[in-house]
Every structure is written in structure tokens, then in C-alpha cells.
Coordinates of C-alpha atoms in Angstrom, one line a residue:
M1 CA -67.7 65.9 108.5
P2 CA -64.6 64.5 110.3
R3 CA -63.8 66.3 113.6
M4 CA -60.3 66.8 114.8
T5 CA -57.9 69.4 116.7
A6 CA -56.9 72.3 114.7
A7 CA -53.4 71.2 115.1
R8 CA -54.0 67.7 113.6
A9 CA -55.9 69.6 110.8
A10 CA -52.6 71.8 110.3
V11 CA -50.4 68.9 110.1
E12 CA -53.1 67.4 107.5
I13 CA -52.7 70.3 105.3
L14 CA -48.9 70.3 105.4
K15 CA -49.0 66.8 104.0
R16 CA -51.4 67.6 101.2
E17 CA -49.0 70.8 100.4
G18 CA -46.3 68.2 100.0
V19 CA -44.6 68.8 102.9
E20 CA -42.3 65.7 103.9
V21 CA -39.8 67.0 106.4
A22 CA -39.9 69.7 109.5
F23 CA -37.2 71.0 111.6
G24 CA -37.6 72.2 114.9
V25 CA -37.6 72.2 118.9
P26 CA -40.7 71.1 120.9
G27 CA -41.6 73.3 123.8
A28 CA -44.8 73.3 126.3
A29 CA -46.8 75.6 124.0
I30 CA -46.3 73.9 120.8
N31 CA -46.7 70.3 122.4
P32 CA -50.0 69.9 120.9
F33 CA -48.8 70.5 117.5
Y34 CA -46.1 67.9 117.9
R35 CA -48.7 65.4 119.4
A36 CA -50.6 65.9 116.0
L37 CA -47.3 65.2 114.0
K38 CA -46.7 62.1 115.8
E39 CA -50.0 60.9 115.9
G40 CA -50.7 62.1 111.9
G41 CA -47.5 60.5 110.6
G42 CA -46.0 61.2 107.1
I43 CA -43.5 64.1 108.1
R44 CA -40.2 63.2 109.1
H45 CA -39.1 65.6 112.1
T46 CA -35.3 66.5 112.7
L47 CA -34.5 67.9 116.5
A48 CA -32.3 70.8 116.1
R49 CA -30.0 72.1 118.5
H50 CA -31.0 75.9 118.5
V51 CA -34.4 77.2 116.8
E52 CA -32.6 79.7 114.7
G53 CA -30.6 76.6 113.3
A54 CA -33.8 74.9 112.6
S55 CA -34.9 77.8 110.5
H56 CA -31.8 77.5 108.5
M57 CA -31.9 74.2 108.2
A58 CA -35.6 75.0 106.3
E59 CA -33.9 77.4 104.0
G60 CA -31.3 74.8 102.9
Y61 CA -33.7 72.4 102.5
T62 CA -35.9 74.6 100.4
R63 CA -33.0 75.6 98.1
T64 CA -32.0 72.1 97.4
K65 CA -35.0 71.1 95.0
A66 CA -37.4 72.8 92.9
G67 CA -40.9 72.5 94.7
N68 CA -39.5 72.0 98.1
I69 CA -40.5 74.0 101.2
G70 CA -38.9 73.7 104.4
V71 CA -40.8 74.1 107.7
C72 CA -39.5 74.9 111.0
I73 CA -41.4 74.6 114.5
G74 CA -40.7 76.3 117.9
T75 CA -42.4 77.2 120.9
S76 CA -43.4 80.6 122.1
G77 CA -41.6 83.4 123.0
P78 CA -37.7 83.2 122.3
A79 CA -38.3 80.3 120.1
G80 CA -40.3 82.5 117.7
T81 CA -37.5 85.5 118.2
D82 CA -34.8 83.0 117.4
M83 CA -36.4 82.4 113.8
I84 CA -36.2 86.1 113.1
T85 CA -32.7 85.5 111.5
G86 CA -33.8 82.8 109.7
L87 CA -36.9 84.7 108.2
Y88 CA -35.0 87.6 107.2
S89 CA -32.3 85.3 105.6
A90 CA -35.2 83.7 103.5
I91 CA -37.1 86.9 102.6
A92 CA -33.9 88.7 101.5
D93 CA -33.2 85.9 99.0
S94 CA -36.7 85.0 98.0
I95 CA -37.1 81.3 99.7
P96 CA -40.1 80.2 100.8
I97 CA -40.0 78.7 104.2
L98 CA -42.9 78.1 106.9
C99 CA -42.4 79.0 110.6
I100 CA -44.9 77.8 113.0
T101 CA -44.5 79.1 116.7
G102 CA -46.6 77.9 119.5
Q103 CA -48.1 80.8 121.9
A104 CA -49.8 81.5 125.0
P105 CA -53.6 80.9 125.1
V106 CA -55.7 83.6 123.6
A107 CA -57.1 84.9 126.5
K108 CA -53.5 85.6 128.0
L109 CA -52.1 87.2 125.3
H110 CA -52.9 90.8 127.0
T111 CA -51.3 89.7 130.4
E112 CA -47.8 89.3 129.9
D113 CA -48.1 85.6 130.3
F114 CA -45.0 83.2 130.3
Q115 CA -43.0 83.6 127.0
A116 CA -45.7 85.2 125.5
V117 CA -44.7 87.9 122.7
D118 CA -46.1 89.4 119.6
I119 CA -44.2 87.4 117.7
A120 CA -46.5 88.3 114.5
S121 CA -45.6 92.0 114.5
I122 CA -42.0 91.1 115.3
A123 CA -42.0 89.1 112.2
K124 CA -44.1 91.2 110.0
P125 CA -41.1 93.3 108.2
V126 CA -39.2 89.7 107.2
T127 CA -42.2 87.7 106.1
K128 CA -44.7 87.9 103.4
A129 CA -47.6 87.2 106.2
A130 CA -47.2 86.6 109.9
T131 CA -50.3 85.6 111.6
T132 CA -51.4 84.6 115.3
V133 CA -54.5 82.8 114.7
L134 CA -57.2 83.2 117.1
E135 CA -60.0 81.2 116.2
A136 CA -59.4 77.6 115.4
A137 CA -61.9 77.5 112.6
Q138 CA -59.4 79.6 110.8
V139 CA -56.6 77.3 110.9
P140 CA -57.1 75.8 107.7
G141 CA -57.6 78.6 105.8
V142 CA -54.3 80.4 107.6
F143 CA -52.4 77.3 106.3
Q144 CA -53.7 77.2 102.9
Q145 CA -53.3 80.8 102.5
A146 CA -49.7 80.5 103.6
F147 CA -48.2 77.8 101.2
H148 CA -50.3 79.9 98.2
L149 CA -48.4 83.2 99.5
M150 CA -44.9 81.7 99.6
R151 CA -45.4 80.1 96.1
S152 CA -46.7 83.1 94.5
G153 CA -45.0 86.2 92.9
R154 CA -41.8 86.3 94.4
P155 CA -41.3 83.5 96.9
G156 CA -40.6 84.3 100.6
P157 CA -41.1 82.8 104.2
V158 CA -44.5 82.8 106.4
L159 CA -45.0 82.7 110.1
I160 CA -48.0 80.9 111.7
D161 CA -48.4 81.5 115.4
L162 CA -50.7 79.5 117.0
P163 CA -51.8 79.9 120.6
I164 CA -52.1 76.4 122.7
D165 CA -55.8 76.7 123.2
V166 CA -56.4 77.3 119.4
Q167 CA -54.1 74.2 118.5
L168 CA -56.1 71.9 121.2
T169 CA -59.7 73.1 120.0
E170 CA -61.6 70.6 118.0
I171 CA -63.1 71.8 114.8
E172 CA -64.7 70.1 111.4
F173 CA -62.4 69.5 108.7
D174 CA -62.2 67.0 106.0
P175 CA -58.3 66.5 104.9
E176 CA -59.8 64.3 101.8
T177 CA -61.5 67.2 100.0
Y178 CA -58.3 69.3 100.9
E179 CA -56.8 71.3 97.5
P180 CA -53.9 73.5 97.5
L181 CA -54.9 77.1 96.2
P182 CA -53.7 77.9 92.8
V183 CA -50.3 79.8 92.5
Y184 CA -50.1 83.1 90.7
K185 CA -47.0 84.2 88.8
P186 CA -46.9 87.3 86.7
A187 CA -46.2 86.5 83.1
A188 CA -44.6 88.4 80.1
T189 CA -46.6 88.7 77.0
R190 CA -45.4 88.2 73.5
A191 CA -45.3 91.8 72.8
Q192 CA -43.2 92.4 75.7
A193 CA -40.9 89.4 74.7
E194 CA -40.2 90.8 71.3
K195 CA -39.6 94.7 72.6
A196 CA -37.2 93.2 74.9
I197 CA -35.4 91.1 72.0
S198 CA -35.4 94.4 69.6
F199 CA -32.8 95.7 72.2
L200 CA -30.7 92.2 71.9
L201 CA -30.8 92.3 68.3
A202 CA -29.6 96.2 68.1
S203 CA -26.7 95.6 70.5
E204 CA -23.0 94.4 69.2
R205 CA -21.9 93.3 72.7
P206 CA -24.9 92.0 74.7
L207 CA -24.7 89.7 77.9
I208 CA -27.6 88.1 80.1
V209 CA -27.2 88.8 83.8
A210 CA -28.7 85.7 85.3
G211 CA -30.2 86.0 88.5
G212 CA -31.3 83.8 91.2
G213 CA -34.7 84.2 90.1
I214 CA -34.0 81.8 87.1
I215 CA -33.2 78.9 89.7
N216 CA -36.1 80.0 91.6
A217 CA -38.3 79.2 88.6
D218 CA -36.5 76.3 87.9
A219 CA -35.6 77.6 84.2
A220 CA -31.9 77.2 83.9
D221 CA -32.3 75.0 80.7
L222 CA -34.4 77.7 79.1
L223 CA -31.8 80.1 80.0
V224 CA -29.1 78.2 78.4
E225 CA -31.2 77.4 75.1
F226 CA -32.0 81.0 75.0
A227 CA -28.2 82.1 75.1
E228 CA -27.0 79.6 72.9
L229 CA -29.9 80.2 70.0
T230 CA -28.9 84.0 70.2
G231 CA -25.1 83.5 71.0
T232 CA -25.1 85.5 73.9
P233 CA -22.8 85.5 76.9
V234 CA -24.1 85.0 80.3
I235 CA -23.1 86.6 83.6
P236 CA -24.4 84.5 86.5
T237 CA -24.9 86.5 89.6
L238 CA -24.2 84.8 93.1
M239 CA -27.6 83.8 93.6
G240 CA -27.9 82.6 90.1
W241 CA -24.6 80.7 89.9
G242 CA -24.9 77.6 88.1
T243 CA -27.6 78.5 85.9
I244 CA -25.0 77.9 83.2
A245 CA -22.1 75.7 83.9
D246 CA -18.8 77.4 84.6
D247 CA -17.1 75.7 81.7
H248 CA -19.8 76.4 79.1
E249 CA -18.5 78.8 76.4
L250 CA -21.1 81.2 77.1
N251 CA -20.3 81.5 80.7
A252 CA -18.2 85.0 80.6
G253 CA -17.8 85.0 84.4
M254 CA -19.4 87.0 87.5
V255 CA -19.6 90.6 88.0
G256 CA -19.0 92.2 91.2
V257 CA -16.9 94.1 93.9
Q258 CA -16.2 90.8 95.8
T259 CA -17.5 87.5 94.7
S260 CA -16.2 88.1 90.8
H261 CA -13.7 86.9 88.4
R262 CA -11.2 89.3 86.8
Y263 CA -12.8 88.3 83.2
G264 CA -16.1 88.7 84.6
N265 CA -15.7 92.3 85.3
A266 CA -13.7 93.1 82.3
N267 CA -16.2 91.1 80.0
F268 CA -19.1 93.3 81.5
L269 CA -17.3 96.7 81.1
A270 CA -16.9 95.9 77.3
S271 CA -20.6 95.4 77.0
D272 CA -22.8 97.4 75.5
F273 CA -26.3 95.7 76.6
V274 CA -27.6 93.9 79.4
L275 CA -30.6 91.7 79.7
G276 CA -31.0 91.0 83.3
I277 CA -33.5 88.0 84.1
G278 CA -34.7 87.2 88.0
N279 CA -31.8 89.4 89.6
R280 CA -31.7 92.4 92.0
W281 CA -29.0 94.5 90.9
A282 CA -27.7 93.9 94.3
N283 CA -24.6 96.0 95.5
R284 CA -22.3 93.4 95.8
H285 CA -22.8 92.9 92.1
T286 CA -23.1 96.4 90.7
G287 CA -20.8 98.3 93.3
Y288 CA -22.0 101.6 94.7
K289 CA -20.5 103.6 91.6
L290 CA -23.4 102.9 89.4
D291 CA -22.2 105.6 87.0
V292 CA -19.7 102.9 86.1
Y293 CA -21.9 100.0 86.1
R294 CA -24.5 101.4 83.9
G295 CA -21.9 103.3 81.6
D296 CA -23.8 103.5 78.1
R297 CA -24.8 100.1 78.3
R298 CA -28.8 99.8 77.5
F299 CA -30.6 97.4 80.3
V300 CA -33.6 95.5 80.1
H301 CA -34.9 94.1 83.6
V302 CA -37.0 91.2 84.0
D303 CA -38.3 90.2 87.4
I304 CA -40.9 88.6 89.1
E305 CA -41.7 91.4 91.3
P306 CA -43.0 94.8 89.7
T307 CA -41.2 96.9 92.6
Q308 CA -37.8 95.9 91.7
I309 CA -38.1 97.1 88.3
G310 CA -36.5 100.7 88.7
K311 CA -35.4 100.0 92.6
I312 CA -31.9 100.3 91.9
F313 CA -31.7 102.2 88.5
A314 CA -34.2 102.6 85.7
P315 CA -33.8 100.3 83.1
D316 CA -34.1 101.3 79.4
Y317 CA -37.1 98.5 79.4
G318 CA -39.0 96.5 82.3
I319 CA -41.1 93.5 82.3
A320 CA -42.6 91.8 85.5
S321 CA -42.8 88.1 84.8
D322 CA -41.8 85.0 86.3
A323 CA -38.5 84.1 85.0
K324 CA -39.6 80.9 83.4
A325 CA -42.6 82.4 81.7
A326 CA -40.5 85.0 80.1
L327 CA -37.7 82.7 79.0
E328 CA -40.3 80.3 77.0
L329 CA -41.2 83.4 75.0
F330 CA -37.7 84.5 74.7
V331 CA -36.5 80.9 73.3
E332 CA -40.0 80.9 71.1
I333 CA -39.1 84.1 69.4
A334 CA -35.4 83.3 69.3
K335 CA -36.3 80.0 67.3
E336 CA -38.3 81.9 64.8
L337 CA -35.6 84.8 64.3
K338 CA -33.1 81.9 63.7
A339 CA -35.4 80.1 61.1
A340 CA -35.6 83.5 59.5
G341 CA -31.9 84.0 59.4
R342 CA -32.1 87.4 61.5
L343 CA -30.2 86.4 64.3
P344 CA -26.8 88.4 64.1
D345 CA -23.4 86.1 64.4
R346 CA -21.9 86.6 67.9
A347 CA -19.2 84.4 67.7
G348 CA -16.5 87.1 67.6
W349 CA -18.1 88.9 70.4
V350 CA -18.0 85.0 72.3
A351 CA -14.5 84.3 71.4
E352 CA -13.7 87.7 73.1
T353 CA -15.0 86.9 76.2
Q354 CA -13.4 83.6 76.4
E355 CA -10.1 85.2 75.7
R356 CA -10.1 87.2 78.7
K357 CA -11.6 84.4 80.6
A358 CA -8.1 82.4 79.5
S359 CA -5.9 85.2 80.1
L360 CA -7.2 87.6 83.3
Q361 CA -6.9 84.6 86.2
R362 CA -5.9 84.5 90.0
R363 CA -3.3 82.5 91.4
T364 CA -4.4 79.6 93.6
H365 CA -0.9 77.5 93.6
F366 CA 1.0 78.5 96.7
D367 CA 3.2 76.5 98.7
N368 CA 3.4 78.3 101.8
V369 CA 3.0 77.1 105.3
P370 CA 0.7 78.2 107.1
M371 CA -0.7 78.0 104.0
K372 CA -2.8 80.7 101.8
P373 CA -6.6 80.1 101.6
Q374 CA -5.9 80.3 97.4
R375 CA -4.6 76.6 97.4
V376 CA -7.4 75.4 99.8
Y377 CA -10.0 76.1 96.9
E378 CA -7.7 75.0 94.2
E379 CA -7.4 71.5 95.9
M380 CA -11.3 71.8 96.4
N381 CA -11.6 72.0 92.8
K382 CA -9.5 68.7 92.4
A383 CA -11.4 66.8 95.4
F384 CA -14.7 67.5 94.6
G385 CA -16.3 67.1 91.1
P386 CA -19.1 68.6 89.1
Q387 CA -22.0 66.9 91.2
T388 CA -21.1 68.7 94.6
R389 CA -23.4 71.2 96.1
Y390 CA -21.6 73.9 97.9
V391 CA -23.1 75.4 100.8
T392 CA -21.7 78.8 102.6
T393 CA -22.6 82.1 103.9
I394 CA -20.5 85.0 104.5
G395 CA -17.0 86.1 104.9
L396 CA -13.4 86.0 103.0
S397 CA -13.8 82.3 103.0
Q398 CA -17.4 82.6 100.8
I399 CA -15.5 85.6 98.9
A400 CA -12.6 83.8 97.8
G401 CA -14.5 80.8 97.0
A402 CA -17.0 82.3 94.6
Q403 CA -13.9 83.6 93.0
M404 CA -12.1 80.3 93.0
L405 CA -14.3 77.1 93.1
H406 CA -16.4 76.2 90.0
V407 CA -20.4 75.2 89.8
Y408 CA -21.7 73.5 87.1
K409 CA -25.3 73.0 87.9
P410 CA -28.3 75.1 89.5
R411 CA -28.7 74.4 93.2
H412 CA -25.2 73.5 93.4
W413 CA -24.0 76.9 95.0
I414 CA -26.4 77.3 97.8
N415 CA -25.3 80.7 99.4
C416 CA -27.2 83.2 102.0
G417 CA -26.6 86.1 99.8
Q418 CA -28.0 89.1 101.1
A419 CA -28.4 88.6 104.9
G420 CA -25.4 86.8 105.3
P421 CA -25.7 85.7 108.7
L422 CA -22.7 84.2 110.5
G423 CA -23.9 80.7 111.7
W424 CA -25.7 80.1 108.7
T425 CA -23.8 77.4 106.9
I426 CA -23.6 73.9 109.4
P427 CA -27.7 74.4 109.8
A428 CA -28.1 75.0 106.2
A429 CA -25.7 72.4 105.0
L430 CA -27.7 69.8 107.3
G431 CA -30.9 71.1 105.6
V432 CA -29.4 70.4 101.9
A433 CA -28.2 67.0 103.1
T434 CA -31.3 66.0 104.1
A435 CA -33.4 67.1 101.1
D436 CA -30.6 65.4 99.0
R437 CA -28.8 62.0 100.3
E438 CA -27.5 61.1 96.8
T439 CA -25.3 64.5 95.8
P440 CA -22.1 65.0 97.6
V441 CA -22.6 68.3 99.9
V442 CA -19.5 70.2 100.9
A443 CA -19.9 73.3 103.1
L444 CA -17.5 76.1 103.3
S445 CA -16.6 78.2 106.4
G446 CA -14.0 80.7 108.3
D447 CA -13.5 79.8 111.8
Y448 CA -16.3 82.8 113.4
D449 CA -18.7 81.8 110.8
F450 CA -18.1 78.1 111.9
Q451 CA -18.2 78.7 115.8
F452 CA -21.5 80.9 115.4
M453 CA -23.7 77.5 115.5
L454 CA -21.4 74.5 115.8
E455 CA -23.7 72.7 118.2
E456 CA -26.1 71.9 115.0
L457 CA -23.0 69.5 114.1
A458 CA -24.9 67.3 117.2
V459 CA -28.0 67.1 115.1
G460 CA -25.8 65.7 111.9
A461 CA -24.5 63.1 114.2
Q462 CA -27.8 62.3 115.8
H463 CA -29.9 61.8 112.6
K464 CA -27.1 60.6 110.6
I465 CA -26.6 63.5 107.8
P466 CA -23.2 63.2 106.3
Y467 CA -21.4 65.8 104.6
V468 CA -18.0 67.6 104.4
H469 CA -17.5 70.9 106.0
V470 CA -14.0 72.6 105.1
L471 CA -13.0 75.1 107.8
V472 CA -10.4 77.5 106.9
N473 CA -8.9 78.9 110.2
N474 CA -7.0 82.0 110.6
A475 CA -8.2 83.1 114.2
Y476 CA -9.4 86.3 112.7
L477 CA -12.4 87.8 111.5
G478 CA -10.9 88.3 108.2
L479 CA -13.4 90.3 106.1
I480 CA -14.1 92.7 108.8
R481 CA -10.3 93.1 109.4
Q482 CA -10.0 93.6 105.9
A483 CA -12.5 96.1 105.6
Q484 CA -10.9 98.2 108.4
I485 CA -7.9 98.8 106.5
G486 CA -9.5 101.9 105.2
L487 CA -10.2 103.2 108.4
D488 CA -6.1 102.5 109.4
I489 CA -7.1 100.2 112.2
N490 CA -7.3 96.5 113.3
F491 CA -9.3 96.3 116.5
Q492 CA -11.5 93.7 118.1
V493 CA -11.0 91.6 115.4
N494 CA -8.4 89.2 116.7
L495 CA -9.5 85.6 117.7
E496 CA -6.2 84.1 118.7
F497 CA -5.3 83.1 122.2
E498 CA -3.3 80.2 123.5
N499 CA -5.4 77.5 124.5
I500 CA -4.3 75.7 127.9
N501 CA -5.7 72.3 126.9
S502 CA -4.3 72.4 123.2
P503 CA -0.9 74.2 123.1
E504 CA 0.3 72.4 120.0
L505 CA -2.2 75.0 118.4
G506 CA -0.3 78.3 119.3
V507 CA -2.0 81.3 118.8
Y508 CA -5.1 79.6 117.0
G509 CA -7.0 79.1 120.1
V510 CA -10.2 77.1 119.7
D511 CA -9.6 73.2 119.2
H512 CA -11.9 72.5 116.5
V513 CA -11.0 69.2 116.2
K514 CA -11.6 68.5 119.9
V515 CA -15.1 70.3 119.6
V516 CA -16.0 68.8 116.7
E517 CA -15.5 65.1 118.0
G518 CA -17.3 65.9 121.2
L519 CA -20.4 66.3 119.4
G520 CA -20.2 63.0 117.8
C521 CA -18.7 63.9 114.5
K522 CA -15.3 63.2 112.5
A523 CA -12.7 65.9 111.9
I524 CA -9.1 66.3 110.4
R525 CA -6.3 69.2 111.0
V526 CA -4.4 70.0 108.0
T527 CA -1.4 72.2 108.3
D528 CA 0.5 71.7 105.2
P529 CA -0.8 72.0 101.8
E530 CA 0.1 69.0 100.5
E531 CA -1.8 67.3 102.4
L532 CA -5.1 68.5 101.6
G533 CA -5.8 66.2 98.9
A534 CA -5.4 63.3 101.0
A535 CA -7.6 64.9 103.6
F536 CA -10.3 65.6 101.4
E537 CA -10.6 62.1 100.3
Q538 CA -10.1 60.6 103.7
A539 CA -13.0 63.1 104.6
K540 CA -15.4 61.6 101.8
K541 CA -14.6 57.9 103.1
L542 CA -15.3 59.0 106.9
A543 CA -18.6 60.8 105.9
A544 CA -19.8 57.4 104.0
E545 CA -18.3 55.3 106.4
F546 CA -20.0 56.8 109.4
Q547 CA -23.0 59.0 108.2
V548 CA -21.9 62.0 109.8
P549 CA -20.7 65.5 109.0
V550 CA -16.8 65.4 108.5
V551 CA -14.7 68.7 109.3
V552 CA -11.9 69.1 107.6
E553 CA -9.9 72.1 109.1
A554 CA -7.3 73.9 107.0
I555 CA -4.6 76.2 109.0
L556 CA -4.1 79.4 107.0
E557 CA -1.6 82.1 107.4
R558 CA -3.0 84.9 110.0
V559 CA -3.5 87.6 107.3
T560 CA -4.4 87.0 103.6
N561 CA -6.4 90.0 101.5
I562 CA -8.7 88.6 99.3
S563 CA -9.6 90.5 96.0
M564 CA -12.2 92.7 96.0
S565 CA -13.0 96.8 95.4
P566 CA -12.2 99.3 98.5
T567 CA -14.1 102.0 96.8
A568 CA -17.0 99.7 95.6
D569 CA -16.5 100.2 91.9
I570 CA -16.3 96.9 89.8
S571 CA -13.6 98.9 87.7
N572 CA -11.3 99.3 90.5
V573 CA -10.9 96.0 92.1
V574 CA -7.5 95.5 93.9
E575 CA -5.5 92.0 93.7
F576 CA -3.6 92.0 96.8
E577 CA -2.0 88.5 95.9
E578 CA 0.4 88.1 92.9
L579 CA -1.5 86.9 89.6
A580 CA -1.3 84.1 87.4
T581 CA 1.2 84.5 84.8
E582 CA 2.0 80.8 84.0
P583 CA -0.4 77.7 83.7
G584 CA 1.0 76.2 86.9
H585 CA -0.2 79.2 89.0
A586 CA -3.9 78.4 88.3
P587 CA -3.9 74.4 87.5
T588 CA -7.7 74.1 88.2
A589 CA -8.7 77.3 86.5
I590 CA -11.8 76.4 83.8
L591 CA -9.4 77.6 81.0
T592 CA -5.6 76.9 80.7
L593 CA -4.0 80.2 81.1
K594 CA -3.1 81.9 78.1
A595 CA -0.1 84.3 79.0

């Protein structure tokens, strides 16, 4: 039997589980693992500037392609605690990533050794499993189980903590005979699928709510096929955006109290039946007024995690199933019903949803200087085509982007949904661009999100990872300021100051162009909305030429209130800006405005 260190065995397992890329920061307690990475070859490593950044890079990498599992590596103590936000982000959105940490020697774990912390206990609430491996011979089994857990059932992250002496201990392990464990995913039965479709057949105005579980299952094509067979309009959730193209005639818009379309909410409120697939009924989608969201509608809920069914409200029928397995049965049954002439004609209902799509629109075309954010998204729609992968996390920039940008494919809106940590966007975009070098990647941040982890731009410069980053700057914590309106305060949300080194900025404070250039990247500042289009084109050229991130900073008016519901009620979304009343007000809308 071959003998090797436990660290080398772990590296060999990573390769056989399909890992090609890792993100991390070395340190004393994880150096044996890094030596094994170097000697084992076959895994490219990207050196992050912050271990939290490495965890977000791993998540972006996972989200980009079906089957990817991002890996992040750090040393003992603070490296592990830095990863907790990344683990929380991943488990909240059902994303598998593997975090590997170094640890003090086993014999020193009880002595408060330097940088020794019980990271497994800290990480347990935000992982599917978190283990400190105390016996070197257990390393292969722990890693094998980690990949099994990450892929089985509801996907999610795992942390493995490796004491330095465990890494260095030689064990018997034969990589050539290693095989991944079979993946378990619950699957709907034929009887369950028939029952679900019976609700659909009995309705007059049905909708499908398509969640992120469809993207995780790589089942968007099946969703579209089922929707087309049955003539059922689709409401993608924020995490399911891209499961059906925005310009598809069955796309009925997004629903929610923030990241929603006017026509999406109106279409939902007109429905009488909802089939939810791979969704969580998250509160930004349903709002807190569940009586409004539920109304007199009937609901069927399909989710891979049995405990999700009934968690927010009790559906009329629930099925614990992987989205792909359920949709395969739904398509099979729909084809049989169509052949038998038993599918109702939904043309009138579909036309009604599209009528709202053409008439209930928000205005994006404003010529103001300083510019309104709506104009930025209008120009982004013009400059960045349907192949673009957008990456963003939280804030008014994300909310407005989701209301006004367009997405046409799964995994082309990569958004940290439930956790929403500031700073996520830059490292996640680097992970996305690492996973897919061919597709244009465009990140979107407000100034505060951008400032949280901007040091990671140096990673893009060092490792030649090009993408375009749109930075909308109003020197405000805009979403928090808007949330404070109901409390009648505007407190500790102002970021403005007069920069003594860049007086031309006025009160906008941080000179992002200087900072970005200091980190080895390119930056363009835009103050006039008429110059945005040219700036985006130049950014694309600079990214291609220099193979680095390129930031386009748009200087916004200081205060803009973005459409949302102050009462968390999908029937009460406040439109703070004037609405589109003629086609020129929304020139990049999916459908030409029908006044």
C-alpha cells in the first residue's frame, strides 16, 4: 500500500473529487498542506489578500458552473474565524464550498496554544459538517464524506480542520483506487407529480415560482420545457433569476418587496395557483404580510429539503424532491396530457401577464447631473449583452439592478441572497471570472460594499483575472438611510468628507480611482450620464488588453429612494420616482412601453 502524509492524501482526494482550483492564504499551521499542494500538482492556487475573501472567491467559483465545488484554505485561529462569514453566505444560499483550516498540534488543543481555537464548534451552525480531525488515518474518510455531504440533499459547505501534526503523519492510502461516494438526492414519485399537476389543471391563472434550487440542480431547460408545454407563466425568484430568459413570453417578472418588477407583483396578485419549485419563500420575496401573499391562492411546494416544506407557511401539497427529478416527471406527465388533449389553453392568461409587462414599467432614462442610478442600469443594458454574468451582493445598487437589469441564462445573476455580506462582490467576481474565462463578468457595487474588501482587487491584478466592476457612488449607506426614513432619522449613514488629496471630488470622499490604480487595476470615473456608454466600452477594452479588473465609477446624486415596500407588503410597493409614461422613459425595457 502506498504511504504518504495525510496532507498529501487529502490533496489527492481533492483532485479525484474534481477540484482544479483553490483559493487561500498560507500560514504556519497549514504549511504542510501547502507543501502537499505543491508536490501533488494538478490544483491551481489563487493567493487571496484576506481569508474571508478566499471563502467568497470559492463561492463565486462554485456558482458559475454546475458541478463546481470551490475550495478555500487558511491557517489556524483567525483564518478560520475569517471564513465564518463565507460559510454563512454559502449555507444560506445552498452553495457547496469546502473550507480547510490548519490547527495547533492535537496535544496542544487544550492548552490555549497560539492561534488555537475550536473552529469546528464555531463553524457548526453555518456548515453541513465541521470536523477537527484528530487521527491522521481518518483524513481520507473525512474528506470523502465532506464531498458526499456537500453534494447530497440540499447542497452546502463543509469545514475540515487539520492539526499540523495530523497533516504531517504518514498513512497508508492508495489514490488510484479512490472513488467518490454516491450522491443522495430525494426524488418525487410519479404519484406525487400527478397530484401536483392536478392542482395546476384545476386552476385558471397558474404561476410557477422558480427558485435557486432549479439552478443548483442544473434543471433550467426542464423548467422552460414544462412551462411551455403547459402554458404556465414563470416568476423567477432573485436566486432563480435566469432560469427562464427575461424576454421569454412566459417570464412574468419577479415578485417581492424590494427586488421585484411592478408587473411581477401585479401578475402574482392576479394568480390563483402557485407551483413553487426549489424556492424557500424568502421574506424579501413574500414580504411579511403572508395573508396578502397567500390570498386565496393554492400552493404546491417542491423542495429538496423536507424541513423547508411548511417552514414559512403550509402549502396545499408538498413534495420533498430534487428540482431536476421533479421536473423530469412533470415534463413526462405534461407530454402525456398534451397528447391526450387534456391541457387547458392558457393563451389568455399568458397574454394578460405580458400586457402588464408592457405597461407597468419604471422610468430609467434621466439626464440629471449628478446622475440618477436608474440611468446607470439603462446604460448597462445597452453595453453588456445577454452573455454577461452579473455579480452583486446587497444594497440599493443590488435592489435597483435587480429591478432594471436583464438576465437571460442560469448562473448569469450571481447574487449573495440571504446573508448579503458587504464586501462579497469583489472576491466573488474574481471567483466567477476564474471559473469562466470566456464569458464577460460584470460586478455591481455601491461605494460601501466596494470599500469592504477592495484589497482583493490586487488578486485580480496579480493573477490576471479580468472583469468589469460598476461602482455607483453616492457617499452614503443608501439602503440603511432609506430604511431609517420610517424612524425619522438620518444617522451614521453619511460617508462624505472632503478628501485633502483629491479636492476635485467635493464631498464624495474616497478617491476610488487612485485606490484602484494603486492596487494594480484600471479605473474610470464618470460624472455625466451621456459618457457612461463610452466608459463601459473603454472598460471592456482595458480589461481585455491588461487582463485586470477595471472599475467604472459613476458619481450619483446623493439621495435616491429606490422602489420598495416600507410595510414589507407586496401589494404596497412605493414608487419614489416618476414612472415610465412613454417609451423613451424606459428604452431598454424588455417590452416597449404600452402607455
